[in-house]
Coordinates of N, CA, C and O in Angstrom, one line a residue:
X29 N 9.7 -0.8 9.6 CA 9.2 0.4 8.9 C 7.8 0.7 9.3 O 6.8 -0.1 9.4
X30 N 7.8 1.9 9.6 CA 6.0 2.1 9.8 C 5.6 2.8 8.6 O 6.2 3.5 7.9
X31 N 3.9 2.3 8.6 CA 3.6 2.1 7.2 C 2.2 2.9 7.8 O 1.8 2.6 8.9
X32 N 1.7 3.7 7.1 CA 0.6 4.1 6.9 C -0.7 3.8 6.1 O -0.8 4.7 5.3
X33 N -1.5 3.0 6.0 CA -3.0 3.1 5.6 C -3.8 4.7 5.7 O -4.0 5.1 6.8
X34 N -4.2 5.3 4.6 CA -4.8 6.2 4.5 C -6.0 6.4 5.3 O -6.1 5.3 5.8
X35 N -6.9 7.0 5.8 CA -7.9 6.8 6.8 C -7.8 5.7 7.7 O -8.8 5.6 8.3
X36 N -6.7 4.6 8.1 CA -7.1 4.1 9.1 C -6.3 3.7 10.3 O -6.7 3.2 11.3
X37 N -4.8 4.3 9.9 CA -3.4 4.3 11.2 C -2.7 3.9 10.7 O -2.7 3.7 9.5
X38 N -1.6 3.4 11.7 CA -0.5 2.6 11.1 C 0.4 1.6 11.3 O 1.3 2.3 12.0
X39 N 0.7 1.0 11.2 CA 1.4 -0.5 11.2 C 2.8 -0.1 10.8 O 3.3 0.7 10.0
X40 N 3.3 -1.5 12.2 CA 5.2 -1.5 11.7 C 4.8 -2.8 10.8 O 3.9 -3.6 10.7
X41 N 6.2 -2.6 10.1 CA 6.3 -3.9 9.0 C 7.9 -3.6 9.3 O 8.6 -2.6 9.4
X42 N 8.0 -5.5 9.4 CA 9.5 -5.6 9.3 C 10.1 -5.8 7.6 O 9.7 -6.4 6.6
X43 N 11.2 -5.3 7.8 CA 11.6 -5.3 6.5 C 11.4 -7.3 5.0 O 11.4 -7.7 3.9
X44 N 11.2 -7.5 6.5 CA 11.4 -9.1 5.4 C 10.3 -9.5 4.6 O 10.3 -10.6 4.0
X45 N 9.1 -8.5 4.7 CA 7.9 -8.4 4.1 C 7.8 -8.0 2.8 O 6.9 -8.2 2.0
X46 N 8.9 -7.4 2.7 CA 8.8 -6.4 1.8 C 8.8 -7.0 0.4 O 8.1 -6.5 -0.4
X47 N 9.7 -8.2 0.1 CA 9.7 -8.8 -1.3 C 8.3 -9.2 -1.4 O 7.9 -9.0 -2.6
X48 N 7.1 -10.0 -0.5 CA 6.1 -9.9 -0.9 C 5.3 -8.9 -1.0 O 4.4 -8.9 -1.8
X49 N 5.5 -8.1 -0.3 CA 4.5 -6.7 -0.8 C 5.1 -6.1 -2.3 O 4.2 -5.8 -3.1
X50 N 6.4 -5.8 -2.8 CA 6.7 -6.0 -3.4 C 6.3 -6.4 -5.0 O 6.5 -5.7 -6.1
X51 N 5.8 -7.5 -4.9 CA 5.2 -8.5 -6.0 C 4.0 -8.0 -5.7 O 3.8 -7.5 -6.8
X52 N 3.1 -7.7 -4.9 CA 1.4 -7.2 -5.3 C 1.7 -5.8 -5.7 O 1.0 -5.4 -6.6
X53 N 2.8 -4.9 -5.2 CA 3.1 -3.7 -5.8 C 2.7 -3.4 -7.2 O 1.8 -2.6 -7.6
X54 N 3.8 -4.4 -8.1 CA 4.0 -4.5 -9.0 C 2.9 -5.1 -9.6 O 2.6 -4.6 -10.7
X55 N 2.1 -6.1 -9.3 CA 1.0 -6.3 -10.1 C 0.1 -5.5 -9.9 O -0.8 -5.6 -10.7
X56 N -0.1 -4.5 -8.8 CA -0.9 -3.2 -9.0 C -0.4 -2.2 -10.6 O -1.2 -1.7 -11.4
X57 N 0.8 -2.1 -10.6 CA 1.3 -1.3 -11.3 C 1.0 -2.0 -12.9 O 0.9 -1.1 -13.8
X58 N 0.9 -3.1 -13.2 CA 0.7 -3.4 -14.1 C -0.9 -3.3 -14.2 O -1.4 -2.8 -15.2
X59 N -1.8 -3.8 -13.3 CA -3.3 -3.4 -13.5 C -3.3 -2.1 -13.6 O -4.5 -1.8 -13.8
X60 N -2.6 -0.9 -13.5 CA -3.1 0.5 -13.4 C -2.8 0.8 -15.2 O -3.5 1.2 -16.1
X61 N -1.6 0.4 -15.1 CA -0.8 1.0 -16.9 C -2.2 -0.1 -18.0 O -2.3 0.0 -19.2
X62 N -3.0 -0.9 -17.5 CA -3.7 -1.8 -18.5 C -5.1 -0.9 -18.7 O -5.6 -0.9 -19.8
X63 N -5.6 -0.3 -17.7 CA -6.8 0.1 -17.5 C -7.4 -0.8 -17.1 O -8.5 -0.8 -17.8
X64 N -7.5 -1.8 -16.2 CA -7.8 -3.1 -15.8 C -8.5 -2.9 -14.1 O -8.0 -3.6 -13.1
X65 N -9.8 -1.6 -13.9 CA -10.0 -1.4 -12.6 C -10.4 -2.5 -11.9 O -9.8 -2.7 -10.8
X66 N -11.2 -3.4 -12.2 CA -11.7 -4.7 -11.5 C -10.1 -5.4 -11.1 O -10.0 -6.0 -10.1
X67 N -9.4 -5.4 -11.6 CA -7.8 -5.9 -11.5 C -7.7 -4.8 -10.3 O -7.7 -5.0 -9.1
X68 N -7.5 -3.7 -10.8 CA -7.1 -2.8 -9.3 C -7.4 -2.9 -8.4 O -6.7 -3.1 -7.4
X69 N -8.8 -2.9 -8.5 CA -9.7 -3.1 -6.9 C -9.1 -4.3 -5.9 O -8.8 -4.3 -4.7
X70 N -8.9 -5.5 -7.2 CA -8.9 -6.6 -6.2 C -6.9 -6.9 -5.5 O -6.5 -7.5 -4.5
X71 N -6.2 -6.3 -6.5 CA -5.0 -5.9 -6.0 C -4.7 -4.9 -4.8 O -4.0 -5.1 -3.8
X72 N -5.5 -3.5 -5.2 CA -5.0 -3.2 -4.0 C -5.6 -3.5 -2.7 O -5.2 -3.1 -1.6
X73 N -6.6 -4.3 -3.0 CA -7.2 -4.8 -1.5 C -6.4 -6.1 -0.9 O -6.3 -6.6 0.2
X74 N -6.0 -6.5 -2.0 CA -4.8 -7.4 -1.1 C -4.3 -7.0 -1.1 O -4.3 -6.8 0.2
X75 N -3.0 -6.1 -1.6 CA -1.7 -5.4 -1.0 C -2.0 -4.7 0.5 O -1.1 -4.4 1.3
X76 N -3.4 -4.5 0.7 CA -3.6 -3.7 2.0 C -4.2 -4.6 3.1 O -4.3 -4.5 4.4
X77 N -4.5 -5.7 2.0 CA -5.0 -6.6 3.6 C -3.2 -7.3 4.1 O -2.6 -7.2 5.2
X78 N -2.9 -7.9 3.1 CA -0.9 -7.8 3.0 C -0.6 -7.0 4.4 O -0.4 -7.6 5.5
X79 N -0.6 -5.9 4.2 CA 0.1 -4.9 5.2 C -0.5 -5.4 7.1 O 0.2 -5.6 8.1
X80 N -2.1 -5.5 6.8 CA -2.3 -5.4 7.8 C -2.3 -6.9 8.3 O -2.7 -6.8 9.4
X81 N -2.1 -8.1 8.0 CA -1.9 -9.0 8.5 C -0.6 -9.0 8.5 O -0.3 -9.3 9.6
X82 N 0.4 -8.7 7.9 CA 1.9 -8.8 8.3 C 2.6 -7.6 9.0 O 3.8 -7.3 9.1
X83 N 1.6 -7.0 9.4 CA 2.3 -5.7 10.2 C 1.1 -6.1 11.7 O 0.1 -6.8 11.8
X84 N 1.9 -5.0 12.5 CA 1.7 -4.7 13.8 C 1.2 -3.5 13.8 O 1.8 -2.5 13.5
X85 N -0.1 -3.6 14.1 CA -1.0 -2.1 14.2 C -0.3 -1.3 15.5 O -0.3 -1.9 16.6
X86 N 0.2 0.1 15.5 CA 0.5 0.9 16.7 C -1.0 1.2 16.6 O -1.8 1.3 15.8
X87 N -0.7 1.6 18.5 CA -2.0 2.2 19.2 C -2.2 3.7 18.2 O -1.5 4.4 17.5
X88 N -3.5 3.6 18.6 CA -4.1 4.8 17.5 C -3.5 6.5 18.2 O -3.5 7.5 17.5
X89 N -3.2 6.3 19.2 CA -2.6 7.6 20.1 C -0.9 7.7 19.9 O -0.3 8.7 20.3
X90 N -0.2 6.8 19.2 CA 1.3 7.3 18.4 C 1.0 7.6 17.1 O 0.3 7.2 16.2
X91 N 2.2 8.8 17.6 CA 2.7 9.9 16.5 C 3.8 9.2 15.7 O 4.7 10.0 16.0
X92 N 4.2 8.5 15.2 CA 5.3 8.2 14.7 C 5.5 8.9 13.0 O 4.5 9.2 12.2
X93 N 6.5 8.9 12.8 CA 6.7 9.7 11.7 C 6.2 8.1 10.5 O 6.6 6.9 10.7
X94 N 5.7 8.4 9.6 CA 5.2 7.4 8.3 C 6.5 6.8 7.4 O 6.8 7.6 6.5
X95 N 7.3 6.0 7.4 CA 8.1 6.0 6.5 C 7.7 5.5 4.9 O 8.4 5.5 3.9
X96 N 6.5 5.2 5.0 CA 5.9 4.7 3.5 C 4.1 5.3 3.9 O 3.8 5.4 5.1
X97 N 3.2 5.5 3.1 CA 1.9 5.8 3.2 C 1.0 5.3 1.8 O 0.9 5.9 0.8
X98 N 0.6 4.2 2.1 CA -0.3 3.8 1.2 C -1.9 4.2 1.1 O -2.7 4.2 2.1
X99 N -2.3 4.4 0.0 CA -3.8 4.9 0.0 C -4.8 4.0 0.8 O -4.5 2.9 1.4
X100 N -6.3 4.6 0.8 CA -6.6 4.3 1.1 C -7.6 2.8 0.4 O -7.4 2.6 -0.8
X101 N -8.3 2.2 1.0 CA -8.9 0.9 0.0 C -10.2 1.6 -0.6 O -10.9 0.7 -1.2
X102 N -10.5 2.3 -0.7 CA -11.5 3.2 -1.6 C -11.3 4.6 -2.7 O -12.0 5.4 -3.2
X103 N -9.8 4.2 -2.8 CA -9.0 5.4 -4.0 C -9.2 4.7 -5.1 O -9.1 3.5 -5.5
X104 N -9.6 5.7 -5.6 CA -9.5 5.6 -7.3 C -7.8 5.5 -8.0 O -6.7 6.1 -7.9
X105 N -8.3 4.7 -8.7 CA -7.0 4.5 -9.8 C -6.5 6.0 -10.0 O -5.4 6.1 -9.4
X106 N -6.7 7.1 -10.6 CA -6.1 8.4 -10.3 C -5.5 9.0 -9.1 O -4.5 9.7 -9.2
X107 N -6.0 8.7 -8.2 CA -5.9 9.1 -6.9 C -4.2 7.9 -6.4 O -3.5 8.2 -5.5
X108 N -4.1 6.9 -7.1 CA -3.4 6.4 -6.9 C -2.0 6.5 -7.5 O -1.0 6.6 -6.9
X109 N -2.3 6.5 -9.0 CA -1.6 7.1 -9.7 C -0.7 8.5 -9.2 O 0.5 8.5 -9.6
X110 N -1.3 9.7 -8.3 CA -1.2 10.2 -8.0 C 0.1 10.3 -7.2 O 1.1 11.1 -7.3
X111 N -0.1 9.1 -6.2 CA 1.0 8.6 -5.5 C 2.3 7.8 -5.5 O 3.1 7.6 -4.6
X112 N 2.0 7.4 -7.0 CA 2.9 6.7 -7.6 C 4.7 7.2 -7.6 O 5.0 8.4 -7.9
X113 N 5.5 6.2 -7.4 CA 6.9 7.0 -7.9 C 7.4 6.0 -8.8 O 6.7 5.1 -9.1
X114 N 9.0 6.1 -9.4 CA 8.9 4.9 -9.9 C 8.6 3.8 -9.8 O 7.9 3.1 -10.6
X115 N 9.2 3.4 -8.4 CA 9.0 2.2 -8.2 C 7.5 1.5 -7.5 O 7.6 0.5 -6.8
X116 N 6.5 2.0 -7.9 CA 5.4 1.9 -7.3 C 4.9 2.4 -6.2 O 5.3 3.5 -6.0
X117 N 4.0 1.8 -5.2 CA 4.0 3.0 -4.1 C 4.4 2.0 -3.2 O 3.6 1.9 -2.3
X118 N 5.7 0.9 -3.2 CA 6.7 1.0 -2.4 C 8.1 0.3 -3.6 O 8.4 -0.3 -4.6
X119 N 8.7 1.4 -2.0 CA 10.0 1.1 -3.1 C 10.4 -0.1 -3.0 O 10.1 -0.9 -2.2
X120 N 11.3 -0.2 -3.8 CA 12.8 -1.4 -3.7 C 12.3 -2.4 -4.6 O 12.9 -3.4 -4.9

């Protein structure tokens, strides 16, 4: 799956990743519904450092189409919110 980071490119992730991204998902999602930003901050900066050590950065010059797009590491809890679906901002 290729995965987008907001401002910074984007990475394949193979699917077997996903139950652990998954779980930081979800504890994002529970620091957001708490009002708990110090919780956020430090969740979604691991869900994003997550991505980028378990994925493969493509060259900055492919177009590939995004199949997931995660914010960036300087979004605000609203801004995040924003992007939320049910299932957090990834699914499954």
């Amino acid at each position: 799956m290729i995965v987008r980071i907001m401002g910074e490119g984007q990475v394949e992730l193979a699917d077997s990743h996903f139950a652990e991204l998954n779980k930081l998902d979800d504890e994002l999602l529970d620091k957001m519904e708490s009002g708990d930003e110090a919780g956020f901050r430090h969740t979604l900066a691991a869900l994003l450092d997550a991505v980028r050590t378990l994925g493969t950065p493509l060259p900055d010059d492919a177009l590939e189409p995004s199949e997931l797009i995660l914010p960036s590491p300087d979004a605000t809890l609203e801004e995040v919110r924003e992007m939320l679906s049910e299932d957090g901002l990834i699914p499954g």
